[in-house]
mmCIF file of C-alpha atoms in Angstrom:
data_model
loop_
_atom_site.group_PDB
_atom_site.id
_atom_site.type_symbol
_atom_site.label_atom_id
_atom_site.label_comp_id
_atom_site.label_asym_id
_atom_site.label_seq_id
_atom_site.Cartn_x
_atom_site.Cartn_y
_atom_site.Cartn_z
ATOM 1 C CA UNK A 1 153.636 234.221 247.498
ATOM 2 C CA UNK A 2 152.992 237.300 245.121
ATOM 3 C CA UNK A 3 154.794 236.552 241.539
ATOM 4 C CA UNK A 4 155.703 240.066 240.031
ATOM 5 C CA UNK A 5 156.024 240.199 236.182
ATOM 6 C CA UNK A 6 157.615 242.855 234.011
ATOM 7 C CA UNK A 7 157.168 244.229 230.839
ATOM 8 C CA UNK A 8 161.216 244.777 229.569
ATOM 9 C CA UNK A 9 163.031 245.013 226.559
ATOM 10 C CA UNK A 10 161.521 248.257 225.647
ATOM 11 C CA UNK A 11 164.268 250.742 225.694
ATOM 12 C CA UNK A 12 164.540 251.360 228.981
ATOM 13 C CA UNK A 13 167.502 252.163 231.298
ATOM 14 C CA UNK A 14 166.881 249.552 234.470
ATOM 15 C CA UNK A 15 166.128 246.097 233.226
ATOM 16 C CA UNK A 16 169.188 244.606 234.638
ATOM 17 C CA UNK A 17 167.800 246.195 238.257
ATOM 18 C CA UNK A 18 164.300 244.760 237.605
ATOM 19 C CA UNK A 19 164.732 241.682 236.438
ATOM 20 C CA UNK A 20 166.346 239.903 239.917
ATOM 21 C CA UNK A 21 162.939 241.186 241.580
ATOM 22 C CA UNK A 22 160.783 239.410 239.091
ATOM 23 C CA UNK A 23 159.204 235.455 238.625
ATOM 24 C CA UNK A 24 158.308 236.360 235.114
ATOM 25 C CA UNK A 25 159.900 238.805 232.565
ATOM 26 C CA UNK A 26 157.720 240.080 229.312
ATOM 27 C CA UNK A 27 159.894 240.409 226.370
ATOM 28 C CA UNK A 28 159.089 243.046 223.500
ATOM 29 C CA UNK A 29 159.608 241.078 220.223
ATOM 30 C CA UNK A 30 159.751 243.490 217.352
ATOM 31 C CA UNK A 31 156.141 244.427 217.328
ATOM 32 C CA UNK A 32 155.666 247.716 219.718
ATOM 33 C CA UNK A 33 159.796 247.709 220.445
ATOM 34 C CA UNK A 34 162.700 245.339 219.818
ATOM 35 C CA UNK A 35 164.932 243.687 217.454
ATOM 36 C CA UNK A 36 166.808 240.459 217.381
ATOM 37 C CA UNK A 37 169.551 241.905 219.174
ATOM 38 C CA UNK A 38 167.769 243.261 221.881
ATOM 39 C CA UNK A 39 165.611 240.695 222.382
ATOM 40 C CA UNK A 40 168.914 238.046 222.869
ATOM 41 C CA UNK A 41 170.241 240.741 225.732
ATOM 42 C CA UNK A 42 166.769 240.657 227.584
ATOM 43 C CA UNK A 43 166.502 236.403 227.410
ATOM 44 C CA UNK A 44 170.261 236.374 228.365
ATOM 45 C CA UNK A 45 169.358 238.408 231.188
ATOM 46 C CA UNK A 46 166.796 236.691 232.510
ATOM 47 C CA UNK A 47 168.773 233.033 232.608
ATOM 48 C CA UNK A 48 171.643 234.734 234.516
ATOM 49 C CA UNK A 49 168.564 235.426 237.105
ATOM 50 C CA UNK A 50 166.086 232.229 236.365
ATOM 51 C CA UNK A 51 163.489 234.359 235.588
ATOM 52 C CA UNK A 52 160.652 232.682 233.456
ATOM 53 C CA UNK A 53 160.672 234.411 229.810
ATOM 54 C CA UNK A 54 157.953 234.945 228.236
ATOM 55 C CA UNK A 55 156.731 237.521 224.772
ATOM 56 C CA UNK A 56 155.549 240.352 224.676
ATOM 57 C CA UNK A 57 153.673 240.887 220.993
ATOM 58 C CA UNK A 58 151.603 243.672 219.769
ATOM 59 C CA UNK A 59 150.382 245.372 217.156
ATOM 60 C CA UNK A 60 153.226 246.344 214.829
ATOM 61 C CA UNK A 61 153.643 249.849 215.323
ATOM 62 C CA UNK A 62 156.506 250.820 216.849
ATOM 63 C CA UNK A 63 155.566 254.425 216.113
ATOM 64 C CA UNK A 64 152.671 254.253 218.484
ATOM 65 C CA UNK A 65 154.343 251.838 220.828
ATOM 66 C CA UNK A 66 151.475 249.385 220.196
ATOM 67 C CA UNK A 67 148.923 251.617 222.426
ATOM 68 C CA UNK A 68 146.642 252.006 219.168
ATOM 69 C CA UNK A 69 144.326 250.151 217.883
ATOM 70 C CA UNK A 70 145.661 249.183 213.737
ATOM 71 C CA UNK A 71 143.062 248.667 211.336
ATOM 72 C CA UNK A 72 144.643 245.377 209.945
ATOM 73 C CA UNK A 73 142.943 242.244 208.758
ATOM 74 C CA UNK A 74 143.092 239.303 211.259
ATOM 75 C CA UNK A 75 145.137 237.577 208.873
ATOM 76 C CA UNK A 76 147.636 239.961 208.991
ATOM 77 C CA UNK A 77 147.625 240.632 212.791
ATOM 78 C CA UNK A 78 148.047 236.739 213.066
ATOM 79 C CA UNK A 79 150.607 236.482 210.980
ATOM 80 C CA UNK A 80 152.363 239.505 212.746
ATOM 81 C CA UNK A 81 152.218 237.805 215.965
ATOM 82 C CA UNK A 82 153.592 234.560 215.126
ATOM 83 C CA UNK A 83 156.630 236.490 213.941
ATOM 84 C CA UNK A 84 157.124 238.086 216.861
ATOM 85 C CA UNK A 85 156.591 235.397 218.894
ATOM 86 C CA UNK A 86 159.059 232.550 217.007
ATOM 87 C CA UNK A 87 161.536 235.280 217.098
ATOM 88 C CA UNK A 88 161.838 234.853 221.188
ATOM 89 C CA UNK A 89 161.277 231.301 221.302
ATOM 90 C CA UNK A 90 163.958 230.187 218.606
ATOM 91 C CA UNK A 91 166.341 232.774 220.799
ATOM 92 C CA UNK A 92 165.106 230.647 223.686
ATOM 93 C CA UNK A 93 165.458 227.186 223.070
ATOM 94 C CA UNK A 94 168.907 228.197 220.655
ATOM 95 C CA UNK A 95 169.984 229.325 224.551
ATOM 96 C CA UNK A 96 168.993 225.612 225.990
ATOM 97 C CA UNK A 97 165.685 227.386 227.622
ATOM 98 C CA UNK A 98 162.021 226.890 227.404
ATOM 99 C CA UNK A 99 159.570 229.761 226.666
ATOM 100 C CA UNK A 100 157.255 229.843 229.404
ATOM 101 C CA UNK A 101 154.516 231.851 228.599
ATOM 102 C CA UNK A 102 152.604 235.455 226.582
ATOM 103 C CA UNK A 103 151.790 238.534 227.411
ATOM 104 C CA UNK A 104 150.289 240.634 224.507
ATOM 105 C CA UNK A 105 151.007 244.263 224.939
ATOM 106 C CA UNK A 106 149.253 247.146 224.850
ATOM 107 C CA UNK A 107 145.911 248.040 222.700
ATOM 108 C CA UNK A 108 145.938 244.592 221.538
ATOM 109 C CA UNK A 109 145.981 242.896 225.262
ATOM 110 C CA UNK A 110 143.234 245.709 225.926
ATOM 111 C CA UNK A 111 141.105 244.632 223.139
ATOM 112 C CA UNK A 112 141.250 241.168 224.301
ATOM 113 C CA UNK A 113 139.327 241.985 227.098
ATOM 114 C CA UNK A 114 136.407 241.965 225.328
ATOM 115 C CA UNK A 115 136.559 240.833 221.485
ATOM 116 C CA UNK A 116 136.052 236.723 220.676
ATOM 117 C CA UNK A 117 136.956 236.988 217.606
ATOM 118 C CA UNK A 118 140.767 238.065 218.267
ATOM 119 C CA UNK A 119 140.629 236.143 221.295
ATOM 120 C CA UNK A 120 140.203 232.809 219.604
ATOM 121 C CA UNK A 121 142.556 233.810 217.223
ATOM 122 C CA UNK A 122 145.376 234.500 219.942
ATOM 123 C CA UNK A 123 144.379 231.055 221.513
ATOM 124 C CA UNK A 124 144.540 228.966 218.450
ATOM 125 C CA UNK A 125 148.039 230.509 217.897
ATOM 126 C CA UNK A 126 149.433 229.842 221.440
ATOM 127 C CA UNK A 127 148.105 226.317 220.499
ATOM 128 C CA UNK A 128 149.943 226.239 217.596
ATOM 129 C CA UNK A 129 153.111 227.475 218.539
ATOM 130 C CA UNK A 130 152.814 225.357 221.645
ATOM 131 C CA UNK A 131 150.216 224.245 223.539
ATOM 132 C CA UNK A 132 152.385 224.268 226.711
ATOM 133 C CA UNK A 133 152.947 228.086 226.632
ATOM 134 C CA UNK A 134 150.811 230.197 229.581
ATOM 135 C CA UNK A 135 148.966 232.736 228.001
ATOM 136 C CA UNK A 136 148.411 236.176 230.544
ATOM 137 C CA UNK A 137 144.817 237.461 230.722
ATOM 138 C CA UNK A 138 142.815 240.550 231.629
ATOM 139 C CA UNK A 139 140.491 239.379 234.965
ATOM 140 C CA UNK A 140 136.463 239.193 234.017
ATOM 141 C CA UNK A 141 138.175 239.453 230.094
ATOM 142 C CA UNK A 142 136.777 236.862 227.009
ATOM 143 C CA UNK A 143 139.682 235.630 226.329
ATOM 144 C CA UNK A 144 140.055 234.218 229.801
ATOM 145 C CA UNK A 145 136.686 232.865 229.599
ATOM 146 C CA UNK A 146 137.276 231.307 225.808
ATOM 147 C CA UNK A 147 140.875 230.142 226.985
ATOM 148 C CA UNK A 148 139.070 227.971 230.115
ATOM 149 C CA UNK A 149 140.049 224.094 229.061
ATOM 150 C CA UNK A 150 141.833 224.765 225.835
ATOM 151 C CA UNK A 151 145.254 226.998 227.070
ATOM 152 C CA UNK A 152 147.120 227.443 230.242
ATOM 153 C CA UNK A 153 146.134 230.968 231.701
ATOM 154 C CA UNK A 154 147.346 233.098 234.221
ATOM 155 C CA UNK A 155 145.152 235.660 235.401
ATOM 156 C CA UNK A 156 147.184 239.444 235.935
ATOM 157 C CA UNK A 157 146.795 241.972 237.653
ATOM 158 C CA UNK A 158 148.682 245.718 237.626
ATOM 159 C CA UNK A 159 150.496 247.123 240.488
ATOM 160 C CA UNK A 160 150.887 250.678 238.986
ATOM 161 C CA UNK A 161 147.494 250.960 236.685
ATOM 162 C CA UNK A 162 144.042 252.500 238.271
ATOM 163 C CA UNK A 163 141.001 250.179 237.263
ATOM 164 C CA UNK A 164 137.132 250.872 236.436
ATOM 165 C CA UNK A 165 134.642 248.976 238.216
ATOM 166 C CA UNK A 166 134.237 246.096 234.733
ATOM 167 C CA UNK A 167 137.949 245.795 235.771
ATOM 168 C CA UNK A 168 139.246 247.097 232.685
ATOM 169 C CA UNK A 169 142.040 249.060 232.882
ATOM 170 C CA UNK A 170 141.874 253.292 233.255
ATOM 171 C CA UNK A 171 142.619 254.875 230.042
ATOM 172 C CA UNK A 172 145.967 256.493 230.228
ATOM 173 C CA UNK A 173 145.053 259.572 229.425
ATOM 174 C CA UNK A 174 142.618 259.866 232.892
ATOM 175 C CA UNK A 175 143.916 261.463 235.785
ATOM 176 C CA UNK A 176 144.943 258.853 238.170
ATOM 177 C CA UNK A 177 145.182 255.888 235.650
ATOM 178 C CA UNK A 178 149.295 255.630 236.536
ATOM 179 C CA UNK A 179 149.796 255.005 239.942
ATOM 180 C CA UNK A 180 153.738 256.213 241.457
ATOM 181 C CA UNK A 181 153.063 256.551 245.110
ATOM 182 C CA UNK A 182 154.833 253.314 246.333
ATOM 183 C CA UNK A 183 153.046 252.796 249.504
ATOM 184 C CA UNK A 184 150.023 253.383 247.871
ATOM 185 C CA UNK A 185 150.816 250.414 245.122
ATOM 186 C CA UNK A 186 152.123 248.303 248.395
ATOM 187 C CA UNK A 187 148.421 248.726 249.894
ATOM 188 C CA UNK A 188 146.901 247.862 246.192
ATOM 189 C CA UNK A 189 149.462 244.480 246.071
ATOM 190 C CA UNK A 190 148.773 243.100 249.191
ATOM 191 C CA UNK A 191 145.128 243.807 248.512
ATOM 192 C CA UNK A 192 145.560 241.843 245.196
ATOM 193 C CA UNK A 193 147.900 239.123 245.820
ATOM 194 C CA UNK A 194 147.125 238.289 249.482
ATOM 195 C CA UNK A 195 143.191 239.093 249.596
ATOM 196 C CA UNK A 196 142.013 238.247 245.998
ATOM 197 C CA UNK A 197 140.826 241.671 246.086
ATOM 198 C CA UNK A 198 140.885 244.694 243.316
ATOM 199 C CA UNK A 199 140.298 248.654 244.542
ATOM 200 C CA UNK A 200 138.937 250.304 241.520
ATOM 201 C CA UNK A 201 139.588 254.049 240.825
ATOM 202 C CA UNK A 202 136.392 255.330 242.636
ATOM 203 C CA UNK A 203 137.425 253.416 245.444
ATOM 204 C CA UNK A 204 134.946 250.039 245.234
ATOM 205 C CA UNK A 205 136.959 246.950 246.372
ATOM 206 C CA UNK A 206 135.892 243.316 244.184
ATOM 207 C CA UNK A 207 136.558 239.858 244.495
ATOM 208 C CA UNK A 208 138.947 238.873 241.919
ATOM 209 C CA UNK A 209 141.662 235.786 241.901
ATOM 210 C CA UNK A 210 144.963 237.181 240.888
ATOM 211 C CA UNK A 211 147.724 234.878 239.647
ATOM 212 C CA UNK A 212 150.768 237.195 238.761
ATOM 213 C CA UNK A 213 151.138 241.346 238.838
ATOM 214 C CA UNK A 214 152.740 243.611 236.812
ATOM 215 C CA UNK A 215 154.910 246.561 237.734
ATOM 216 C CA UNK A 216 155.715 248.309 234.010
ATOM 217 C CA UNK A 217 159.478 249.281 233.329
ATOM 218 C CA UNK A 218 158.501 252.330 231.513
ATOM 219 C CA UNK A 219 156.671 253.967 234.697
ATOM 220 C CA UNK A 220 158.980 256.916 235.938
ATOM 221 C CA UNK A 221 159.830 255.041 239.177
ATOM 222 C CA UNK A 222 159.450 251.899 238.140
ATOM 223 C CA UNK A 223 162.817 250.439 240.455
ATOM 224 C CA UNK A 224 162.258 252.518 243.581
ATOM 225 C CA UNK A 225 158.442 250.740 243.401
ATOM 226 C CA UNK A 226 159.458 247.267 242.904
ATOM 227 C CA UNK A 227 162.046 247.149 245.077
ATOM 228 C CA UNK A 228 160.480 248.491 247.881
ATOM 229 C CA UNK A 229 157.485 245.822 246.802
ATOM 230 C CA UNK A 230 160.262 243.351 247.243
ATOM 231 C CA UNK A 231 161.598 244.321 250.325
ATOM 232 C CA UNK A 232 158.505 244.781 252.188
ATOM 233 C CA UNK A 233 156.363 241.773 251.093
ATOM 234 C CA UNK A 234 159.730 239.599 251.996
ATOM 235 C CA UNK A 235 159.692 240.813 255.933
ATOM 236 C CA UNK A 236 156.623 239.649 256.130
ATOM 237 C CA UNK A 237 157.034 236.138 254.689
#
């Protein structure tokens, strides 16, 4: 069964339609987007549809929608985090829910690809907060590789985002890196979630496990993909 997550809470107009198609929902906590009230409106959300809640911190630059790197001591970026993070979970368990897992957003989850040093920082914090939290990681990334034995992982993958052949994602600014055409994304899904397989932007096809994928709620037709996702994987089950 292919688990679809989402990233929500971030201004736009169609959570309510997105999040009944979803297992897990990514909340924005303050960091790229969001605020205490929005972030009780997405978690209230997702119990009315059991949807698995997890955060969604980055960076703290809102300006920038966390897509930049900040030049900010790791001290600072930890401390950010943590903030962001409590903010859902207290929302959470003041609700009578768990927090299930985190997704860091943006430039951030990109760096974590491939720097140790914030990577074992993001793991120690999951630890603290709570060691039973799932932590979301890039495939072939260090922080899944640092995470092994320590941290529940989920490895994701992204319905509507072009890869390069390390399996990092396409820079945004690349033509192709945002993928729209829905049957296109179908092919890409079932390739990912049924065959353990990942077509990269030149066209090479690898081997790679996928746990969950992501549709984002800020791509133009980000409803018209996931539900026709929805609808199509479900005739065949």
């Amino acid at each position: 069964m292919i688990k679809f997550n989402c990233d929500l809470a971030e201004g736009g107009k169609y959570d309510e339609r997105l999040m009944p198609l979803i297992s897990y929902c990514n909340i924005a906590c303050g960091g790229h987007f969001g605020n205490k009230q929005t972030v009780l409106e997405a978690v209230q959300l997702a119990i009315k549809n059991n949807v698995n809640i997890g955060a969604h911190p980055s960076y703290p630059d809102v300006e920038n929608f966390g897509r930049k790197k900040m030049d900010m001591s790791l001290k600072d970026l930890r401390k950010s985090l943590k903030t962001q993070i409590l903010l859902i979970k207290d929302t959470v368990e003041r609700l009578g829910e768990k927090l299930h897992h985190i997704k860091p957003h943006g430039a951030l989850y990109n760096e974590l690809k491939y720097d140790k040093e914030k990577s074992l920082m993001m793991i120690d914090l999951v630890k603290e907060i709570d060691d039973e939290l799932v932590l979301f990681v890039p495939p072939k990334s260090v922080i899944e590789e640092e995470a092994k034995n320590k941290i529940k992982t989920l490895i994701e993958g992204f319905a509507d985002r072009a890869y390069e052949e390390d399996l990092s994602l396409v820079s945004r600014g690349k033509t192709g890196a945002v993928l729209h055409d829905k049957n296109q994304i179908l092919e890409k899904v079932k390739l990912m979630g049924l065959e353990s397989k990942i077509i990269t932007l030149n066209g090479v096809i690898l081997n790679q496990k996928i746990d969950t994928i992501c549709i984002h709620s800020d791509t133009e037709n980000s409803v018209e993909i996931l539900e026709y996702l929805y609808s199509s994987l479900h005739k065949k089950q």
